[in-house]
Amino acid sequence: MAAMAMGTDTGGSIRIPASLCGTVGLKPTHGRVSAAGILPLSWTLDHPGPLTRTVEDAAIVLGIIAGDDPHDPMTAPVPVSDYRASLGAGVRGLRLGVPRAGFFASLDPETAAAVEATLAVFRSLGAIIEDVTLPDVEPWRAAVADIILAEARYIHAASLRDRPGDFGDDVRGRLTRRTDLSAAELVDAMRVRDRAIRALNDLFSRYDALLTPATVIPASRIDGQMIEYGGAQVFAPAVLTVNTNPFNLTGMPALSVPCGFTAGGLPVGLQIVGRRWDEATVLRVGAAYERATDWHTRTPVLQGA
């Protein structure tokens, strides 16, 4: 229906719909694309970016929308690359890390199979695929939740006070929970963020990009908010952000590209994560995979049709 659409990714809201719908979704580096004019949720975590049909389309759009903006103090005067220039360079010799602990646990079996097949494609293309170890990422996810809650509550305080009925029950419920969140807890979350950035910077001194499933499950039914995951009944939207929100915390670029389908015709997405300001390599890796496969040309099955 469209060649591209814009999204704002605070915990995964570009990469998750891309993964679930079989499209390409790019969350650029935090500060690469201006958020001026966008109603904020969290200044620290909001990342505007494109959803497109192909990786090349994402590169074209990023080249247009990226850059410093005096209307957004979060943007930085970092040069904007020609993101299409290296799309055809391939991945031979690139070192691609796979952080299994924390990102591959409790995967839907069909998602797991699709991602393992994807890793095999990268090996066949000449990339060096190695398992890597990160610190426990659960504190990263908790930090994301605290930062979003603190900043969103501040941003929407007047509206929540004066027009609470304008919010849906789900959003109002999220914004009014944890009313005892303290300044100390917010500072702790920011310190977790600093440690997470340091840990990933260390990893990216040895690897060109990281590969994970974009989402750990395929799309759930719209009328089924609670799903079975890891042997328990859980809130589906919370599960969908498991693999995406750590990279909102660190502000590093991340791309979701189609990498398979379930037997029922639901898409599976691969997440490619790179160094800050190095969208060019992230897109290069995605483009190499896209040329080697045809998942991006296929259409999801309309469930129940």
C-alpha positions as a LaTeX table, in Angstrom:
\begin{tabular}{lrrr}
\hline
Residue & $x$ (\AA) & $y$ (\AA) & $z$ (\AA) \\
\hline
Met1 & 0.00 & 0.00 & 0.00 \\
Ala2 & 3.00 & 2.32 & 0.46 \\
Ala3 & 6.67 & 2.40 & $-0.47$ \\
Met4 & 7.61 & 3.55 & 3.01 \\
Ala5 & 6.13 & 4.69 & 6.30 \\
Met6 & 7.62 & 6.43 & 9.32 \\
Gly7 & 7.61 & 4.98 & 12.80 \\
Thr8 & 8.90 & 5.92 & 16.24 \\
Asp9 & 10.75 & 3.15 & 18.07 \\
Thr10 & 10.91 & 3.53 & 21.87 \\
Gly11 & 10.91 & $-0.15$ & 22.76 \\
Gly12 & 10.62 & $-1.73$ & 19.33 \\
Ser13 & 7.76 & 0.00 & 17.50 \\
Ile14 & 9.58 & 0.04 & 14.16 \\
Arg15 & 11.30 & $-3.35$ & 14.32 \\
Ile16 & 8.39 & $-5.26$ & 15.86 \\
Pro17 & 5.78 & $-4.39$ & 13.19 \\
Ala18 & 8.44 & $-4.97$ & 10.53 \\
Ser19 & 9.17 & $-8.42$ & 11.95 \\
Leu20 & 5.51 & $-9.36$ & 12.34 \\
Cys21 & 4.45 & $-8.06$ & 8.92 \\
Gly22 & 7.38 & $-9.19$ & 6.75 \\
Thr23 & 8.81 & $-5.76$ & 5.99 \\
Val24 & 12.09 & $-3.95$ & 6.65 \\
Gly25 & 12.27 & $-1.68$ & 9.71 \\
Leu26 & 15.22 & 0.53 & 10.63 \\
Lys27 & 15.80 & 2.09 & 14.05 \\
Pro28 & 18.71 & 4.47 & 13.44 \\
Thr29 & 21.22 & 5.56 & 16.06 \\
His30 & 19.62 & 7.73 & 18.74 \\
Gly31 & 20.07 & 11.29 & 17.51 \\
Arg32 & 20.59 & 10.36 & 13.86 \\
Val33 & 17.06 & 11.40 & 12.85 \\
Ser34 & 15.25 & 14.41 & 14.28 \\
Ala35 & 12.22 & 13.83 & 16.46 \\
Ala36 & 11.07 & 17.44 & 16.14 \\
Gly37 & 7.31 & 17.54 & 15.66 \\
Ile38 & 6.79 & 14.01 & 17.01 \\
Leu39 & 4.76 & 13.67 & 20.21 \\
Pro40 & 7.38 & 12.18 & 22.53 \\
Leu41 & 7.05 & 9.18 & 24.79 \\
Ser42 & 10.64 & 9.13 & 26.10 \\
Trp43 & 13.30 & 11.62 & 24.99 \\
Thr44 & 16.02 & 9.17 & 26.00 \\
Leu45 & 14.64 & 6.22 & 24.06 \\
Asp46 & 12.57 & 7.55 & 21.12 \\
His47 & 14.09 & 6.75 & 17.70 \\
Pro48 & 12.28 & 7.90 & 14.51 \\
Gly49 & 12.93 & 5.75 & 11.45 \\
Pro50 & 11.46 & 4.16 & 8.33 \\
Leu51 & 9.58 & 0.97 & 7.52 \\
Thr52 & 10.12 & $-0.03$ & 3.89 \\
Arg53 & 9.79 & $-2.88$ & 1.42 \\
Thr54 & 13.54 & $-3.39$ & 0.95 \\
Val55 & 16.84 & $-2.57$ & 2.64 \\
Glu56 & 17.78 & $-0.30$ & $-0.26$ \\
Asp57 & 14.59 & 1.69 & 0.28 \\
Ala58 & 15.51 & 2.07 & 3.95 \\
Ala59 & 18.96 & 3.34 & 2.93 \\
Ile60 & 17.41 & 5.88 & 0.54 \\
Val61 & 14.98 & 7.18 & 3.16 \\
Leu62 & 17.64 & 7.38 & 5.86 \\
Gly63 & 19.84 & 9.47 & 3.57 \\
Ile64 & 16.98 & 11.96 & 3.27 \\
Ile65 & 15.82 & 12.17 & 6.90 \\
Ala66 & 19.15 & 11.85 & 8.77 \\
Gly67 & 21.15 & 14.79 & 10.08 \\
Asp68 & 21.56 & 17.41 & 12.78 \\
Asp69 & 18.48 & 19.54 & 13.49 \\
Pro70 & 18.52 & 22.71 & 15.61 \\
His71 & 14.89 & 21.98 & 16.51 \\
Asp72 & 15.88 & 18.71 & 18.23 \\
Pro73 & 18.69 & 18.97 & 20.81 \\
Met74 & 19.03 & 15.18 & 20.81 \\
Thr75 & 20.44 & 15.18 & 17.27 \\
Ala76 & 24.19 & 15.37 & 16.76 \\
Pro77 & 26.40 & 17.00 & 14.09 \\
Val78 & 27.62 & 13.64 & 12.80 \\
Pro79 & 28.20 & 13.39 & 9.01 \\
Val80 & 25.47 & 11.60 & 7.05 \\
Ser81 & 26.80 & 8.83 & 4.83 \\
Asp82 & 25.75 & 7.72 & 1.37 \\
Tyr83 & 23.94 & 4.71 & 2.79 \\
Arg84 & 23.50 & 3.08 & $-0.61$ \\
Ala85 & 27.21 & 3.13 & $-1.43$ \\
Ser86 & 28.18 & $-0.08$ & 0.38 \\
Leu87 & 24.96 & $-2.07$ & $-0.01$ \\
Gly88 & 26.56 & $-4.32$ & $-2.61$ \\
Ala89 & 29.80 & $-4.95$ & $-0.69$ \\
Gly90 & 28.66 & $-8.27$ & 0.77 \\
Val91 & 29.59 & $-9.75$ & 4.13 \\
Arg92 & 32.64 & $-11.87$ & 3.29 \\
Gly93 & 35.11 & $-11.46$ & 6.12 \\
Leu94 & 32.74 & $-9.53$ & 8.39 \\
Arg95 & 32.60 & $-10.74$ & 12.00 \\
Leu96 & 29.00 & $-11.16$ & 13.11 \\
Gly97 & 28.30 & $-11.95$ & 16.76 \\
Val98 & 25.35 & $-13.97$ & 18.02 \\
Pro99 & 24.43 & $-13.20$ & 21.68 \\
Arg100 & 22.45 & $-16.33$ & 22.46 \\
Ala101 & 22.10 & $-15.82$ & 26.21 \\
Gly102 & 19.35 & $-13.32$ & 26.77 \\
Phe103 & 18.14 & $-13.17$ & 23.15 \\
Phe104 & 17.51 & $-16.78$ & 22.09 \\
Ala105 & 15.87 & $-18.13$ & 25.27 \\
Ser106 & 12.30 & $-19.45$ & 24.98 \\
Leu107 & 12.15 & $-18.78$ & 21.25 \\
Asp108 & 9.10 & $-19.94$ & 19.35 \\
Pro109 & 10.36 & $-23.14$ & 17.65 \\
Glu110 & 9.59 & $-21.92$ & 14.12 \\
Thr111 & 11.26 & $-18.59$ & 14.84 \\
Ala112 & 14.31 & $-20.43$ & 16.15 \\
Ala113 & 14.49 & $-22.62$ & 13.04 \\
Ala114 & 14.21 & $-19.61$ & 10.71 \\
Val115 & 16.97 & $-17.69$ & 12.50 \\
Glu116 & 19.33 & $-20.70$ & 12.59 \\
Ala117 & 18.79 & $-21.12$ & 8.84 \\
Thr118 & 19.61 & $-17.42$ & 8.44 \\
Leu119 & 22.92 & $-17.85$ & 10.27 \\
Ala120 & 23.75 & $-20.65$ & 7.84 \\
Val121 & 23.09 & $-18.29$ & 4.92 \\
Phe122 & 25.53 & $-15.75$ & 6.35 \\
Arg123 & 28.18 & $-18.46$ & 6.74 \\
Ser124 & 27.67 & $-19.45$ & 3.10 \\
Leu125 & 28.21 & $-15.80$ & 2.14 \\
Gly126 & 31.60 & $-15.79$ & 3.84 \\
Ala127 & 30.76 & $-14.04$ & 7.11 \\
Ile128 & 32.43 & $-15.18$ & 10.33 \\
Ile129 & 29.62 & $-16.16$ & 12.71 \\
Glu130 & 30.55 & $-16.53$ & 16.37 \\
Asp131 & 28.56 & $-16.82$ & 19.59 \\
Val132 & 29.29 & $-13.90$ & 21.92 \\
Thr133 & 28.60 & $-13.21$ & 25.58 \\
Leu134 & 26.98 & $-10.09$ & 27.00 \\
Pro135 & 26.31 & $-9.23$ & 30.64 \\
Asp136 & 22.88 & $-10.16$ & 31.96 \\
Val137 & 20.47 & $-8.08$ & 29.87 \\
Glu138 & 17.49 & $-8.34$ & 32.25 \\
Pro139 & 18.60 & $-5.18$ & 34.09 \\
Trp140 & 18.72 & $-3.45$ & 30.69 \\
Arg141 & 15.07 & $-4.30$ & 30.07 \\
Ala142 & 14.09 & $-3.15$ & 33.56 \\
Ala143 & 15.95 & 0.12 & 32.99 \\
Val144 & 14.01 & 0.71 & 29.75 \\
Ala145 & 10.72 & 0.25 & 31.62 \\
Asp146 & 11.71 & 2.72 & 34.36 \\
Ile147 & 13.01 & 5.37 & 31.94 \\
Ile148 & 9.90 & 5.18 & 29.74 \\
Leu149 & 7.60 & 5.37 & 32.75 \\
Ala150 & 9.40 & 8.34 & 34.32 \\
Glu151 & 9.70 & 10.36 & 31.12 \\
Ala152 & 6.27 & 9.52 & 29.71 \\
Arg153 & 4.58 & 10.39 & 32.98 \\
Tyr154 & 6.34 & 13.75 & 33.00 \\
Ile155 & 5.52 & 14.45 & 29.34 \\
His156 & 1.84 & 13.55 & 29.70 \\
Ala157 & 1.27 & 14.79 & 33.28 \\
Ala158 & $-0.99$ & 17.71 & 32.36 \\
Ser159 & $-3.11$ & 15.64 & 29.98 \\
Leu160 & $-3.43$ & 12.80 & 32.49 \\
Arg161 & $-4.56$ & 15.31 & 35.10 \\
Asp162 & $-6.93$ & 17.36 & 32.95 \\
Arg163 & $-8.17$ & 14.87 & 30.32 \\
Pro164 & $-7.65$ & 11.32 & 31.60 \\
Gly165 & $-10.56$ & 10.09 & 29.48 \\
Asp166 & $-8.66$ & 10.96 & 26.32 \\
Phe167 & $-6.31$ & 8.03 & 27.03 \\
Gly168 & $-7.22$ & 4.45 & 26.28 \\
Asp169 & $-7.49$ & 2.18 & 29.29 \\
Asp170 & $-4.29$ & 0.36 & 28.32 \\
Val171 & $-2.14$ & 3.49 & 27.95 \\
Arg172 & $-3.61$ & 5.23 & 31.00 \\
Gly173 & $-3.02$ & 2.06 & 33.01 \\
Arg174 & 0.63 & 1.94 & 32.00 \\
Leu175 & 1.22 & 5.63 & 32.71 \\
Thr176 & $-0.33$ & 5.47 & 36.17 \\
Arg177 & 1.36 & 2.33 & 37.47 \\
Arg178 & 4.46 & 2.40 & 39.65 \\
Thr179 & 3.49 & 5.77 & 41.14 \\
Asp180 & 6.22 & 5.21 & 43.75 \\
Leu181 & 9.02 & 5.24 & 41.12 \\
Ser182 & 11.73 & 7.35 & 42.75 \\
Ala183 & 14.46 & 9.65 & 41.48 \\
Ala184 & 16.98 & 7.15 & 42.85 \\
Glu185 & 15.49 & 4.38 & 40.70 \\
Leu186 & 15.65 & 6.60 & 37.62 \\
Val187 & 19.32 & 7.39 & 38.34 \\
Asp188 & 19.98 & 3.66 & 38.76 \\
Ala189 & 18.34 & 3.03 & 35.37 \\
Met190 & 20.57 & 5.65 & 33.74 \\
Arg191 & 23.65 & 4.03 & 35.29 \\
Val192 & 22.53 & 0.66 & 33.89 \\
Arg193 & 22.28 & 2.41 & 30.51 \\
Asp194 & 25.87 & 3.64 & 30.79 \\
Arg195 & 27.13 & 0.13 & 31.63 \\
Ala196 & 25.13 & $-1.38$ & 28.76 \\
Ile197 & 26.63 & 1.08 & 26.26 \\
Arg198 & 30.11 & 0.30 & 27.54 \\
Ala199 & 29.52 & $-3.46$ & 27.22 \\
Leu200 & 28.30 & $-3.17$ & 23.64 \\
Asn201 & 31.05 & $-0.75$ & 22.65 \\
Asp202 & 33.55 & $-3.33$ & 23.87 \\
Leu203 & 31.86 & $-6.03$ & 21.79 \\
Phe204 & 31.77 & $-3.81$ & 18.71 \\
Ser205 & 35.52 & $-3.32$ & 18.96 \\
Arg206 & 35.73 & $-6.97$ & 17.85 \\
Tyr207 & 32.56 & $-7.51$ & 15.80 \\
Asp208 & 30.99 & $-5.64$ & 12.89 \\
Ala209 & 27.38 & $-6.38$ & 13.85 \\
Leu210 & 25.22 & $-8.57$ & 16.07 \\
Leu211 & 22.45 & $-10.92$ & 14.93 \\
Thr212 & 19.37 & $-11.86$ & 16.97 \\
Pro213 & 15.75 & $-12.75$ & 16.31 \\
Ala214 & 13.83 & $-9.47$ & 16.01 \\
Thr215 & 10.88 & $-10.93$ & 17.92 \\
Val216 & 10.88 & $-14.16$ & 19.90 \\
Ile217 & 7.36 & $-15.07$ & 18.72 \\
Pro218 & 5.40 & $-14.52$ & 15.49 \\
Ala219 & 2.33 & $-12.30$ & 15.53 \\
Ser220 & $-0.33$ & $-13.23$ & 18.07 \\
Arg221 & $-4.05$ & $-12.85$ & 17.46 \\
Ile222 & $-5.30$ & $-9.30$ & 17.96 \\
Asp223 & $-7.97$ & $-10.57$ & 20.35 \\
Gly224 & $-5.45$ & $-12.55$ & 22.42 \\
Gln225 & $-3.39$ & $-10.23$ & 24.64 \\
Met226 & $-2.35$ & $-13.09$ & 26.94 \\
Ile227 & $-0.27$ & $-15.86$ & 25.36 \\
Glu228 & 1.66 & $-18.88$ & 26.57 \\
Tyr229 & 5.37 & $-18.13$ & 26.63 \\
Gly230 & 8.12 & $-19.91$ & 28.54 \\
Gly231 & 5.58 & $-22.16$ & 30.23 \\
Ala232 & 3.45 & $-19.30$ & 31.58 \\
Gln233 & 0.61 & $-17.00$ & 30.52 \\
Val234 & 2.14 & $-13.60$ & 29.72 \\
Phe235 & 1.14 & $-10.24$ & 28.21 \\
Ala236 & 1.93 & $-10.54$ & 24.47 \\
Pro237 & 3.15 & $-6.93$ & 23.91 \\
Ala238 & 5.69 & $-7.36$ & 26.72 \\
Val239 & 7.09 & $-10.48$ & 25.05 \\
Leu240 & 7.40 & $-8.71$ & 21.70 \\
Thr241 & 9.84 & $-6.12$ & 23.11 \\
Val242 & 12.18 & $-8.65$ & 24.74 \\
Asn243 & 14.81 & $-8.55$ & 21.95 \\
Thr244 & 14.28 & $-4.99$ & 20.76 \\
Asn245 & 14.26 & $-2.70$ & 23.79 \\
Pro246 & 17.85 & $-3.37$ & 24.95 \\
Phe247 & 19.02 & $-1.45$ & 21.87 \\
Asn248 & 16.72 & 1.46 & 22.63 \\
Leu249 & 18.56 & 1.70 & 25.93 \\
Thr250 & 21.96 & 1.82 & 24.22 \\
Gly251 & 20.83 & 3.95 & 21.27 \\
Met252 & 22.56 & 1.74 & 18.69 \\
Pro253 & 21.16 & 1.23 & 15.18 \\
Ala254 & 19.12 & $-1.90$ & 14.60 \\
Leu255 & 17.40 & $-3.29$ & 11.53 \\
Ser256 & 14.71 & $-5.95$ & 11.15 \\
Val257 & 14.66 & $-7.86$ & 7.86 \\
Pro258 & 12.35 & $-10.73$ & 6.84 \\
Cys259 & 14.05 & $-14.11$ & 7.33 \\
Gly260 & 11.31 & $-16.71$ & 7.06 \\
Phe261 & 7.72 & $-17.73$ & 7.63 \\
Thr262 & 5.95 & $-20.08$ & 10.02 \\
Ala263 & 3.98 & $-23.02$ & 8.65 \\
Gly264 & 0.88 & $-20.86$ & 9.13 \\
Gly265 & 2.24 & $-18.11$ & 6.90 \\
Leu266 & 3.37 & $-15.63$ & 9.58 \\
Pro267 & 6.63 & $-13.71$ & 8.99 \\
Val268 & 9.81 & $-14.03$ & 11.05 \\
Gly269 & 12.30 & $-11.17$ & 11.38 \\
Leu270 & 16.06 & $-11.06$ & 11.89 \\
Gln271 & 17.52 & $-8.18$ & 13.91 \\
Ile272 & 20.90 & $-6.73$ & 12.86 \\
Val273 & 22.53 & $-4.39$ & 15.38 \\
Gly274 & 25.56 & $-2.19$ & 14.78 \\
Arg275 & 27.86 & 0.43 & 16.26 \\
Arg276 & 26.56 & 3.92 & 16.99 \\
Trp277 & 26.43 & 6.00 & 13.79 \\
Asp278 & 27.30 & 2.94 & 11.66 \\
Glu279 & 23.97 & 2.39 & 9.93 \\
Ala280 & 25.94 & 1.78 & 6.73 \\
Thr281 & 27.27 & $-1.57$ & 7.99 \\
Val282 & 23.90 & $-2.59$ & 9.40 \\
Leu283 & 22.28 & $-1.91$ & 6.03 \\
Arg284 & 25.12 & $-3.63$ & 4.19 \\
Val285 & 24.57 & $-6.81$ & 6.22 \\
Gly286 & 20.82 & $-6.66$ & 5.66 \\
Ala287 & 21.21 & $-6.07$ & 1.93 \\
Ala288 & 23.57 & $-9.05$ & 1.57 \\
Tyr289 & 21.03 & $-11.32$ & 3.22 \\
Glu290 & 18.19 & $-9.88$ & 1.17 \\
Arg291 & 20.04 & $-10.59$ & $-2.10$ \\
Ala292 & 20.65 & $-14.19$ & $-1.05$ \\
Thr293 & 17.01 & $-14.92$ & $-0.15$ \\
Asp294 & 13.51 & $-14.08$ & $-1.32$ \\
Trp295 & 11.67 & $-13.71$ & 1.98 \\
His296 & 11.17 & $-9.98$ & 1.42 \\
Thr297 & 9.22 & $-10.72$ & $-1.78$ \\
Arg298 & 6.69 & $-13.00$ & $-0.11$ \\
Thr299 & 3.34 & $-12.00$ & 1.35 \\
Pro300 & 2.06 & $-13.06$ & 4.77 \\
Val301 & $-1.04$ & $-15.22$ & 4.91 \\
Leu302 & $-4.14$ & $-13.41$ & 6.20 \\
Gln303 & $-5.09$ & $-15.51$ & 9.21 \\
Gly304 & $-8.68$ & $-16.69$ & 9.22 \\
Ala305 & $-9.28$ & $-15.66$ & 5.61 \\
\hline
\end{tabular}
